[in-house]
PDB file of C-alpha atoms in Angstrom:
ATOM      1  CA  MET A 113      96.063  87.505  49.919  1.00  0.00           C
ATOM      2  CA  HIS A 114      96.239  87.534  46.128  1.00  0.00           C
ATOM      3  CA  GLN A 115      93.117  85.362  45.750  1.00  0.00           C
ATOM      4  CA  LYS A 116      91.049  87.652  47.950  1.00  0.00           C
ATOM      5  CA  LYS A 117      92.189  90.696  45.974  1.00  0.00           C
ATOM      6  CA  ILE A 118      90.965  89.061  42.758  1.00  0.00           C
ATOM      7  CA  GLU A 119      87.626  88.293  44.416  1.00  0.00           C
ATOM      8  CA  GLN A 120      87.253  91.837  45.789  1.00  0.00           C
ATOM      9  CA  GLN A 121      88.154  93.443  42.458  1.00  0.00           C
ATOM     10  CA  ALA A 122      85.551  91.355  40.622  1.00  0.00           C
ATOM     11  CA  LEU A 123      82.879  92.241  43.172  1.00  0.00           C
ATOM     12  CA  LYS A 124      83.632  95.974  42.887  1.00  0.00           C
ATOM     13  CA  VAL A 125      83.370  95.853  39.080  1.00  0.00           C
ATOM     14  CA  GLY A 126      79.991  94.122  39.445  1.00  0.00           C
ATOM     15  CA  ILE A 127      78.723  96.792  41.843  1.00  0.00           C
ATOM     16  CA  VAL A 128      79.538  99.642  39.444  1.00  0.00           C
ATOM     17  CA  VAL A 129      77.926  97.892  36.474  1.00  0.00           C
ATOM     18  CA  ASN A 130      74.797  96.968  38.428  1.00  0.00           C
ATOM     19  CA  VAL A 131      74.272 100.492  39.807  1.00  0.00           C
ATOM     20  CA  VAL A 132      74.020 101.766  36.214  1.00  0.00           C
ATOM     21  CA  MET A 133      71.610  98.942  35.340  1.00  0.00           C
ATOM     22  CA  VAL A 134      69.414  99.683  38.374  1.00  0.00           C
ATOM     23  CA  LEU A 135      68.918 103.293  37.339  1.00  0.00           C
ATOM     24  CA  ALA A 136      68.079 102.296  33.771  1.00  0.00           C
ATOM     25  CA  GLY A 137      65.818  99.414  34.837  1.00  0.00           C
ATOM     26  CA  PHE A 138      63.631 101.412  37.196  1.00  0.00           C
ATOM     27  CA  PHE A 139      63.383 104.221  34.656  1.00  0.00           C
ATOM     28  CA  VAL A 140      61.910 101.772  32.127  1.00  0.00           C
ATOM     29  CA  PHE A 141      59.669 100.201  34.812  1.00  0.00           C
ATOM     30  CA  PHE A 142      58.106 103.561  35.706  1.00  0.00           C
ATOM     31  CA  LEU A 143      57.484 104.227  32.018  1.00  0.00           C
ATOM     32  CA  THR A 144      55.820 100.888  31.309  1.00  0.00           C
ATOM     33  CA  GLY A 145      54.510  99.546  34.639  1.00  0.00           C
ATOM     34  CA  LEU A 146      55.499  95.984  33.640  1.00  0.00           C
ATOM     35  CA  LYS A 147      55.678  93.568  36.589  1.00  0.00           C
ATOM     36  CA  SER A 148      58.452  91.623  34.894  1.00  0.00           C
ATOM     37  CA  MET A 149      60.438  94.862  34.578  1.00  0.00           C
ATOM     38  CA  PHE A 150      60.026  95.351  38.326  1.00  0.00           C
ATOM     39  CA  LEU A 151      61.358  91.817  38.817  1.00  0.00           C
ATOM     40  CA  ASP A 152      64.276  92.612  36.538  1.00  0.00           C
ATOM     41  CA  ALA A 153      65.170  95.870  38.276  1.00  0.00           C
ATOM     42  CA  SER A 154      64.705  94.333  41.740  1.00  0.00           C
ATOM     43  CA  PHE A 155      67.139  91.556  40.906  1.00  0.00           C
ATOM     44  CA  THR A 156      69.695  94.149  39.929  1.00  0.00           C
ATOM     45  CA  VAL A 157      69.130  95.963  43.236  1.00  0.00           C
ATOM     46  CA  ILE A 158      69.832  92.681  45.015  1.00  0.00           C
ATOM     47  CA  SER A 159      73.043  92.358  43.006  1.00  0.00           C
ATOM     48  CA  VAL A 160      74.173  95.841  44.071  1.00  0.00           C
ATOM     49  CA  ILE A 161      73.428  95.272  47.767  1.00  0.00           C
ATOM     50  CA  SER A 162      74.763  91.727  47.873  1.00  0.00           C
ATOM     51  CA  GLY A 163      77.858  92.798  45.943  1.00  0.00           C
ATOM     52  CA  GLY A 164      78.592  95.436  48.576  1.00  0.00           C
ATOM     53  CA  VAL A 165      78.068  92.941  51.402  1.00  0.00           C
ATOM     54  CA  ALA A 166      80.223  90.350  49.616  1.00  0.00           C
ATOM     55  CA  ALA A 167      83.046  92.863  49.080  1.00  0.00           C
ATOM     56  CA  TYR A 168      82.980  93.704  52.802  1.00  0.00           C
ATOM     57  CA  LEU A 169      82.937  90.052  53.846  1.00  0.00           C
ATOM     58  CA  SER A 170      85.742  89.236  51.426  1.00  0.00           C
ATOM     59  CA  LYS A 171      88.020  91.523  53.444  1.00  0.00           C
ATOM     60  CA  LYS A 172      86.609  90.429  56.806  1.00  0.00           C
ATOM     61  CA  THR A 173      86.636  86.640  56.564  1.00  0.00           C
ATOM     62  CA  VAL A 174      90.362  86.234  55.934  1.00  0.00           C
ATOM     63  CA  ARG A 175      91.398  88.214  59.022  1.00  0.00           C
ATOM     64  CA  VAL A 176      92.577  86.206  62.009  1.00  0.00           C
ATOM     65  CA  SER A 177      92.411  87.143  65.676  1.00  0.00           C
ATOM     66  CA  ASP A 178      92.778  85.527  69.081  1.00  0.00           C
ATOM     67  CA  ARG A 179      89.070  84.699  69.030  1.00  0.00           C
ATOM     68  CA  PHE A 180      89.054  83.552  65.387  1.00  0.00           C
ATOM     69  CA  PRO A 181      92.542  82.116  64.754  1.00  0.00           C
ATOM     70  CA  ASN A 182      91.415  80.459  61.501  1.00  0.00           C
ATOM     71  CA  GLY A 183      89.539  83.478  60.151  1.00  0.00           C
ATOM     72  CA  MET A 184      85.787  83.825  59.704  1.00  0.00           C
ATOM     73  CA  PHE A 185      85.289  81.963  56.440  1.00  0.00           C
ATOM     74  CA  ALA A 186      81.920  80.643  57.635  1.00  0.00           C
ATOM     75  CA  LEU A 187      80.500  84.105  56.884  1.00  0.00           C
ATOM     76  CA  GLU A 188      80.856  83.353  53.158  1.00  0.00           C
ATOM     77  CA  PRO A 189      78.389  80.418  53.023  1.00  0.00           C
ATOM     78  CA  ILE A 190      76.107  82.341  55.401  1.00  0.00           C
ATOM     79  CA  TYR A 191      76.098  85.187  52.877  1.00  0.00           C
ATOM     80  CA  ALA A 192      75.352  82.786  50.015  1.00  0.00           C
ATOM     81  CA  ILE A 193      72.488  81.201  51.986  1.00  0.00           C
ATOM     82  CA  CYS A 194      70.903  84.582  52.746  1.00  0.00           C
ATOM     83  CA  LYS A 195      71.168  85.770  49.149  1.00  0.00           C
ATOM     84  CA  SER A 196      69.757  82.512  47.784  1.00  0.00           C
ATOM     85  CA  ILE A 197      66.776  82.577  50.149  1.00  0.00           C
ATOM     86  CA  PHE A 198      66.071  86.211  49.296  1.00  0.00           C
ATOM     87  CA  THR A 199      66.308  85.458  45.573  1.00  0.00           C
ATOM     88  CA  ILE A 200      63.923  82.499  45.852  1.00  0.00           C
ATOM     89  CA  CYS A 201      61.448  84.633  47.828  1.00  0.00           C
ATOM     90  CA  LEU A 202      61.585  87.391  45.204  1.00  0.00           C
ATOM     91  CA  LEU A 203      60.928  84.877  42.418  1.00  0.00           C
ATOM     92  CA  LEU A 204      57.928  83.459  44.258  1.00  0.00           C
ATOM     93  CA  PHE A 205      56.587  86.925  45.128  1.00  0.00           C
ATOM     94  CA  SER A 206      56.860  88.021  41.490  1.00  0.00           C
ATOM     95  CA  PHE A 207      55.044  84.892  40.326  1.00  0.00           C
ATOM     96  CA  LEU A 208      52.183  85.410  42.796  1.00  0.00           C
ATOM     97  CA  ASP A 209      51.917  89.062  41.789  1.00  0.00           C
ATOM     98  CA  VAL A 210      51.499  88.345  38.056  1.00  0.00           C
ATOM     99  CA  LEU A 211      49.267  85.345  38.850  1.00  0.00           C
ATOM    100  CA  ARG A 212      46.814  87.721  40.510  1.00  0.00           C
ATOM    101  CA  VAL A 213      46.789  89.898  37.378  1.00  0.00           C
ATOM    102  CA  ALA A 214      46.162  86.858  35.156  1.00  0.00           C
ATOM    103  CA  ILE A 215      43.295  85.637  37.376  1.00  0.00           C
ATOM    104  CA  ASP A 216      41.678  89.077  37.253  1.00  0.00           C
ATOM    105  CA  TYR A 217      41.787  89.023  33.451  1.00  0.00           C
ATOM    106  CA  PHE A 218      40.687  85.435  32.770  1.00  0.00           C
ATOM    107  CA  ALA A 219      38.117  85.223  35.583  1.00  0.00           C
ATOM    108  CA  TYR A 220      36.701  88.744  35.610  1.00  0.00           C
ATOM    109  CA  GLY A 221      37.789  90.277  32.301  1.00  0.00           C
ATOM    110  CA  GLU A 222      39.690  93.020  34.097  1.00  0.00           C
ATOM    111  CA  GLY A 223      43.122  94.178  33.012  1.00  0.00           C
ATOM    112  CA  GLU A 224      45.237  96.839  31.375  1.00  0.00           C
ATOM    113  CA  ARG A 225      46.840  96.541  27.952  1.00  0.00           C
ATOM    114  CA  LEU A 226      50.605  96.161  28.277  1.00  0.00           C
ATOM    115  CA  SER A 227      52.790  99.021  27.145  1.00  0.00           C
ATOM    116  CA  PHE A 228      56.430  98.257  26.369  1.00  0.00           C
ATOM    117  CA  GLY A 229      57.801 101.626  25.277  1.00  0.00           C
ATOM    118  CA  PRO A 230      61.632 101.547  25.340  1.00  0.00           C
ATOM    119  CA  VAL A 231      61.737  98.004  26.776  1.00  0.00           C
ATOM    120  CA  ILE A 232      63.257  96.367  23.682  1.00  0.00           C
ATOM    121  CA  ILE A 233      66.243  98.722  23.510  1.00  0.00           C
ATOM    122  CA  TYR A 234      66.856  98.412  27.255  1.00  0.00           C
ATOM    123  CA  GLN A 235      66.648  94.616  27.241  1.00  0.00           C
ATOM    124  CA  ILE A 236      69.129  94.233  24.383  1.00  0.00           C
ATOM    125  CA  ALA A 237      71.634  96.301  26.355  1.00  0.00           C
ATOM    126  CA  ALA A 238      70.807  94.550  29.639  1.00  0.00           C
ATOM    127  CA  VAL A 239      71.273  91.041  28.222  1.00  0.00           C
ATOM    128  CA  ALA A 240      74.626  91.981  26.699  1.00  0.00           C
ATOM    129  CA  VAL A 241      75.858  93.542  29.945  1.00  0.00           C
ATOM    130  CA  CYS A 242      74.692  90.581  32.058  1.00  0.00           C
ATOM    131  CA  LEU A 243      76.372  88.015  29.806  1.00  0.00           C
ATOM    132  CA  VAL A 244      79.647  89.941  29.864  1.00  0.00           C
ATOM    133  CA  LEU A 245      79.487  90.312  33.648  1.00  0.00           C
ATOM    134  CA  VAL A 246      78.707  86.608  34.161  1.00  0.00           C
ATOM    135  CA  GLY A 247      81.665  85.714  31.960  1.00  0.00           C
ATOM    136  CA  TYR A 248      83.870  88.094  33.945  1.00  0.00           C
ATOM    137  CA  TYR A 249      82.785  86.654  37.324  1.00  0.00           C
ATOM    138  CA  ARG A 250      83.370  83.076  36.170  1.00  0.00           C
ATOM    139  CA  ALA A 251      86.739  83.872  34.584  1.00  0.00           C
ATOM    140  CA  ARG A 252      87.923  85.546  37.798  1.00  0.00           C
ATOM    141  CA  ASN A 253      86.660  82.602  39.840  1.00  0.00           C
ATOM    142  CA  ARG A 254      88.408  80.099  37.556  1.00  0.00           C
ATOM    143  CA  SER A 255      91.658  81.999  38.045  1.00  0.00           C
ATOM    144  CA  ILE A 256      91.482  81.092  41.754  1.00  0.00           C
ATOM    145  CA  GLY A 257      90.332  77.518  41.209  1.00  0.00           C
ATOM    146  CA  ASN A 258      86.582  78.262  41.530  1.00  0.00           C
ATOM    147  CA  ALA A 259      87.151  78.615  45.267  1.00  0.00           C
ATOM    148  CA  SER A 260      84.918  81.684  45.735  1.00  0.00           C
ATOM    149  CA  LEU A 261      81.373  80.798  46.708  1.00  0.00           C
ATOM    150  CA  MET A 262      80.524  84.502  46.722  1.00  0.00           C
ATOM    151  CA  LEU A 263      81.601  84.969  43.097  1.00  0.00           C
ATOM    152  CA  LYS A 264      79.601  81.874  42.212  1.00  0.00           C
ATOM    153  CA  ALA A 265      76.524  83.344  43.917  1.00  0.00           C
ATOM    154  CA  GLU A 266      77.000  86.696  42.147  1.00  0.00           C
ATOM    155  CA  ALA A 267      77.465  84.995  38.767  1.00  0.00           C
ATOM    156  CA  ASN A 268      74.289  82.950  39.262  1.00  0.00           C
ATOM    157  CA  GLY A 269      72.339  86.028  40.318  1.00  0.00           C
ATOM    158  CA  THR A 270      73.554  87.969  37.297  1.00  0.00           C
ATOM    159  CA  TRP A 271      72.693  85.029  35.016  1.00  0.00           C
ATOM    160  CA  ILE A 272      69.119  85.057  36.352  1.00  0.00           C
ATOM    161  CA  ASP A 273      68.967  88.816  35.793  1.00  0.00           C
ATOM    162  CA  GLY A 274      70.107  88.314  32.203  1.00  0.00           C
ATOM    163  CA  MET A 275      67.530  85.591  31.554  1.00  0.00           C
ATOM    164  CA  ILE A 276      64.792  87.835  32.916  1.00  0.00           C
ATOM    165  CA  SER A 277      65.900  90.606  30.558  1.00  0.00           C
ATOM    166  CA  LEU A 278      66.045  88.186  27.632  1.00  0.00           C
ATOM    167  CA  GLY A 279      62.545  86.869  28.331  1.00  0.00           C
ATOM    168  CA  ILE A 280      61.043  90.329  28.630  1.00  0.00           C
ATOM    169  CA  GLY A 281      62.736  91.389  25.413  1.00  0.00           C
ATOM    170  CA  ILE A 282      61.390  88.375  23.498  1.00  0.00           C
ATOM    171  CA  VAL A 283      57.838  89.015  24.702  1.00  0.00           C
ATOM    172  CA  ALA A 284      58.128  92.714  23.865  1.00  0.00           C
ATOM    173  CA  VAL A 285      59.159  91.909  20.301  1.00  0.00           C
ATOM    174  CA  LEU A 286      56.431  89.286  19.810  1.00  0.00           C
ATOM    175  CA  LEU A 287      53.661  91.518  21.149  1.00  0.00           C
ATOM    176  CA  TYR A 288      54.906  94.480  19.146  1.00  0.00           C
ATOM    177  CA  PHE A 289      54.214  92.546  15.923  1.00  0.00           C
ATOM    178  CA  LEU A 290      51.062  90.810  17.218  1.00  0.00           C
ATOM    179  CA  PRO A 291      48.002  92.622  15.822  1.00  0.00           C
ATOM    180  CA  SER A 292      44.882  93.259  17.855  1.00  0.00           C
ATOM    181  CA  GLY A 293      41.702  91.242  17.360  1.00  0.00           C
ATOM    182  CA  THR A 294      43.398  87.835  16.968  1.00  0.00           C
ATOM    183  CA  PRO A 295      42.804  84.722  19.135  1.00  0.00           C
ATOM    184  CA  PHE A 296      46.041  85.664  20.891  1.00  0.00           C
ATOM    185  CA  ASP A 297      44.823  89.112  21.876  1.00  0.00           C
ATOM    186  CA  PHE A 298      44.827  88.031  25.533  1.00  0.00           C
ATOM    187  CA  LEU A 299      48.633  88.144  25.454  1.00  0.00           C
ATOM    188  CA  HIS A 300      48.463  91.927  25.224  1.00  0.00           C
ATOM    189  CA  TYR A 301      47.002  91.808  28.758  1.00  0.00           C
ATOM    190  CA  THR A 302      48.584  88.687  30.270  1.00  0.00           C
ATOM    191  CA  GLY A 303      51.913  88.369  28.456  1.00  0.00           C
ATOM    192  CA  ASP A 304      53.606  89.642  31.598  1.00  0.00           C
ATOM    193  CA  PHE A 305      52.237  86.630  33.499  1.00  0.00           C
ATOM    194  CA  PHE A 306      53.464  84.056  31.011  1.00  0.00           C
ATOM    195  CA  ILE A 307      56.984  85.414  30.651  1.00  0.00           C
ATOM    196  CA  THR A 308      57.413  85.896  34.411  1.00  0.00           C
ATOM    197  CA  THR A 309      56.211  82.328  35.052  1.00  0.00           C
ATOM    198  CA  ILE A 310      58.618  80.915  32.462  1.00  0.00           C
ATOM    199  CA  ILE A 311      61.478  82.944  33.926  1.00  0.00           C
ATOM    200  CA  VAL A 312      60.751  81.671  37.446  1.00  0.00           C
ATOM    201  CA  LEU A 313      60.602  78.043  36.276  1.00  0.00           C
ATOM    202  CA  LEU A 314      63.854  78.321  34.307  1.00  0.00           C
ATOM    203  CA  THR A 315      65.901  80.230  36.891  1.00  0.00           C
ATOM    204  CA  ILE A 316      64.818  79.018  40.328  1.00  0.00           C
ATOM    205  CA  LYS A 317      67.236  76.063  40.103  1.00  0.00           C
ATOM    206  CA  GLU A 318      70.245  78.414  40.268  1.00  0.00           C
ATOM    207  CA  PRO A 319      69.647  79.884  43.764  1.00  0.00           C
ATOM    208  CA  VAL A 320      68.508  76.471  45.039  1.00  0.00           C
ATOM    209  CA  THR A 321      71.838  74.970  43.927  1.00  0.00           C
ATOM    210  CA  VAL A 322      73.846  77.729  45.611  1.00  0.00           C
ATOM    211  CA  LEU A 323      71.712  77.337  48.744  1.00  0.00           C
ATOM    212  CA  ARG A 324      72.444  73.603  48.851  1.00  0.00           C
ATOM    213  CA  ASP A 325      76.201  74.033  48.347  1.00  0.00           C
ATOM    214  CA  ALA A 326      76.436  76.793  50.940  1.00  0.00           C
ATOM    215  CA  PHE A 327      74.481  74.753  53.491  1.00  0.00           C
ATOM    216  CA  VAL A 328      76.815  71.774  52.986  1.00  0.00           C
ATOM    217  CA  GLU A 329      79.817  74.018  53.611  1.00  0.00           C
ATOM    218  CA  LEU A 330      78.296  75.659  56.660  1.00  0.00           C
ATOM    219  CA  VAL A 331      77.409  72.410  58.469  1.00  0.00           C
ATOM    220  CA  GLY A 332      80.764  70.793  57.724  1.00  0.00           C
ATOM    221  CA  GLY A 333      79.975  68.451  54.846  1.00  0.00           C
ATOM    222  CA  THR A 334      82.828  67.047  52.768  1.00  0.00           C
ATOM    223  CA  HIS A 335      83.676  68.750  49.481  1.00  0.00           C
ATOM    224  CA  ASP A 336      82.477  66.566  46.587  1.00  0.00           C
ATOM    225  CA  ASP A 337      84.509  67.999  43.713  1.00  0.00           C
ATOM    226  CA  GLU A 338      86.158  64.945  42.119  1.00  0.00           C
ATOM    227  CA  GLU A 339      88.945  66.951  40.491  1.00  0.00           C
ATOM    228  CA  ILE A 340      89.986  68.537  43.787  1.00  0.00           C
ATOM    229  CA  SER A 341      89.656  65.236  45.676  1.00  0.00           C
ATOM    230  CA  GLY A 342      91.875  63.486  43.134  1.00  0.00           C
ATOM    231  CA  PHE A 343      94.435  66.292  43.261  1.00  0.00           C
ATOM    232  CA  VAL A 344      94.579  66.199  47.075  1.00  0.00           C
ATOM    233  CA  THR A 345      94.897  62.398  47.152  1.00  0.00           C
ATOM    234  CA  ARG A 346      97.796  62.440  44.681  1.00  0.00           C
ATOM    235  CA  GLU A 347      99.701  65.171  46.499  1.00  0.00           C
ATOM    236  CA  VAL A 348      99.197  63.616  49.937  1.00  0.00           C
ATOM    237  CA  GLY A 349     100.339  60.205  48.689  1.00  0.00           C
ATOM    238  CA  ALA A 350     103.427  61.756  47.113  1.00  0.00           C
ATOM    239  CA  HIS A 351     104.547  63.625  50.243  1.00  0.00           C
ATOM    240  CA  LEU A 352     103.652  61.326  53.144  1.00  0.00           C
ATOM    241  CA  PRO A 353     106.577  59.762  55.034  1.00  0.00           C
ATOM    242  CA  ALA A 354     107.244  56.212  53.882  1.00  0.00           C
ATOM    243  CA  GLY A 355     106.339  54.664  57.230  1.00  0.00           C
ATOM    244  CA  ILE A 356     102.784  56.069  57.405  1.00  0.00           C
ATOM    245  CA  GLN A 357      99.766  54.071  56.233  1.00  0.00           C
ATOM    246  CA  MET A 358      97.002  56.429  54.979  1.00  0.00           C
ATOM    247  CA  GLU A 359      93.428  55.164  55.439  1.00  0.00           C
ATOM    248  CA  LYS A 360      91.342  57.961  53.909  1.00  0.00           C
ATOM    249  CA  ILE A 361      91.212  61.678  53.248  1.00  0.00           C
ATOM    250  CA  HIS A 362      88.394  64.123  53.958  1.00  0.00           C
ATOM    251  CA  VAL A 363      88.379  67.501  52.213  1.00  0.00           C
ATOM    252  CA  PHE A 364      86.239  70.263  53.720  1.00  0.00           C
ATOM    253  CA  LYS A 365      85.591  73.675  52.177  1.00  0.00           C
ATOM    254  CA  THR A 366      84.271  76.719  54.018  1.00  0.00           C
ATOM    255  CA  GLY A 367      84.179  79.776  51.808  1.00  0.00           C
ATOM    256  CA  MET A 368      87.635  80.003  50.237  1.00  0.00           C
ATOM    257  CA  ASN A 369      89.256  77.990  53.011  1.00  0.00           C
ATOM    258  CA  PHE A 370      90.070  74.283  52.568  1.00  0.00           C
ATOM    259  CA  ASP A 371      90.703  71.850  55.422  1.00  0.00           C
ATOM    260  CA  VAL A 372      92.265  68.480  54.630  1.00  0.00           C
ATOM    261  CA  ASP A 373      92.048  65.703  57.245  1.00  0.00           C
ATOM    262  CA  ILE A 374      94.413  62.786  56.611  1.00  0.00           C
ATOM    263  CA  PHE A 375      93.380  59.681  58.541  1.00  0.00           C
ATOM    264  CA  ILE A 376      96.302  57.489  59.635  1.00  0.00           C
ATOM    265  CA  GLY A 377      95.508  53.841  60.347  1.00  0.00           C
ATOM    266  CA  SER A 378      98.927  52.505  61.253  1.00  0.00           C
ATOM    267  CA  THR A 379     102.642  53.176  60.946  1.00  0.00           C
ATOM    268  CA  LYS A 380     105.535  50.926  60.000  1.00  0.00           C
ATOM    269  CA  GLY A 381     108.170  51.347  62.643  1.00  0.00           C
ATOM    270  CA  THR A 382     108.738  54.609  64.472  1.00  0.00           C
ATOM    271  CA  VAL A 383     107.673  57.940  63.002  1.00  0.00           C
ATOM    272  CA  GLN A 384     109.188  61.020  64.560  1.00  0.00           C
ATOM    273  CA  MET A 385     107.068  64.052  65.349  1.00  0.00           C
ATOM    274  CA  GLU A 386     109.431  66.155  63.280  1.00  0.00           C
ATOM    275  CA  GLU A 387     108.609  63.998  60.259  1.00  0.00           C
ATOM    276  CA  LEU A 388     104.877  64.613  60.658  1.00  0.00           C
ATOM    277  CA  VAL A 389     105.364  68.363  61.091  1.00  0.00           C
ATOM    278  CA  GLY A 390     107.594  68.498  58.037  1.00  0.00           C
ATOM    279  CA  ALA A 391     105.174  66.370  55.992  1.00  0.00           C
ATOM    280  CA  ARG A 392     102.263  68.613  56.996  1.00  0.00           C
ATOM    281  CA  GLN A 393     104.091  71.736  55.841  1.00  0.00           C
ATOM    282  CA  THR A 394     105.218  70.071  52.596  1.00  0.00           C
ATOM    283  CA  ILE A 395     101.689  68.878  51.769  1.00  0.00           C
ATOM    284  CA  GLU A 396     100.236  72.335  52.421  1.00  0.00           C
ATOM    285  CA  GLN A 397     102.836  73.897  50.110  1.00  0.00           C
ATOM    286  CA  ALA A 398     102.005  71.324  47.416  1.00  0.00           C
ATOM    287  CA  LEU A 399      98.263  72.039  47.701  1.00  0.00           C
ATOM    288  CA  GLU A 400      98.449  75.843  47.866  1.00  0.00           C
ATOM    289  CA  PRO A 401      98.922  76.474  44.100  1.00  0.00           C
ATOM    290  CA  LYS A 402      95.425  75.040  43.476  1.00  0.00           C
ATOM    291  CA  LEU A 403      93.565  75.425  46.796  1.00  0.00           C
ATOM    292  CA  HIS A 404      95.340  78.655  47.872  1.00  0.00           C
ATOM    293  CA  ILE A 405      94.072  78.753  51.474  1.00  0.00           C
ATOM    294  CA  VAL A 406      94.509  75.271  52.956  1.00  0.00           C
ATOM    295  CA  ASN A 407      95.109  73.649  56.357  1.00  0.00           C
ATOM    296  CA  VAL A 408      96.272  70.044  56.699  1.00  0.00           C
ATOM    297  CA  ASP A 409      95.750  67.910  59.821  1.00  0.00           C
ATOM    298  CA  PHE A 410      96.604  64.306  60.668  1.00  0.00           C
ATOM    299  CA  VAL A 411      93.875  62.233  62.343  1.00  0.00           C
ATOM    300  CA  PHE A 412      94.911  58.992  64.080  1.00  0.00           C
ATOM    301  CA  GLU A 413      92.316  56.252  64.264  1.00  0.00           C
TER     302      GLU A 413
END
């Protein structure tokens, strides 16, 4: 399918870009020993691995078989849930790690002076690359009606990676110009803690949001996008046979697959089965330009 090809192409571009960033990130981490640099590079590793998994699932979920006649689109929210949980755990682990360093310094006076080395140059490049990649993911997703939960998860992950790089770069610049022997001298030892904490607080909302949306899809919750709901309601009303009284519409989304349930309360006169079959096919054709992968069913109450 054309939509899946767009999704797969975007994921492959992300993998190539992130592999380069991983190599550069860990090189800078080993030079400086900064915990926040480890967080930065680890996020990029997650992006490489998750991008590979997402590219595989993108090909797998759309395939139908006797056992899975409607495809395996549920794998897409499962993927998003796993990535979100892993991202949240990494954020919390990084925070606890730098918290221990801060406690050692403030409570016991123990600590090592931070060394930034080539961090500033790396972070400028990393922020630029992340912003471009986020824009690319979102543009590709918009071209398919923002139907790809996997592209949304990758864009959010890359955005977090970019914010981490931006934060580290800002701290590196500030500490570079901060002289020793001032009341703020403690930042030369604990600046890593403060920037990592700020990053965690500012970015943890992103994976939590993806986790929530993916969970709703996985357990069969209705899709709450008002634009899509309005579009579906208009198209269904325009193509229903005149004798059918529509009560309500439920729109469900699982990965890139949409299911539309049209609840019929009553009919005026006799409605032939052929009319319903024809209306179902017509409605699906009307919805496909925006929803792409869609199944329509009539539910009689």
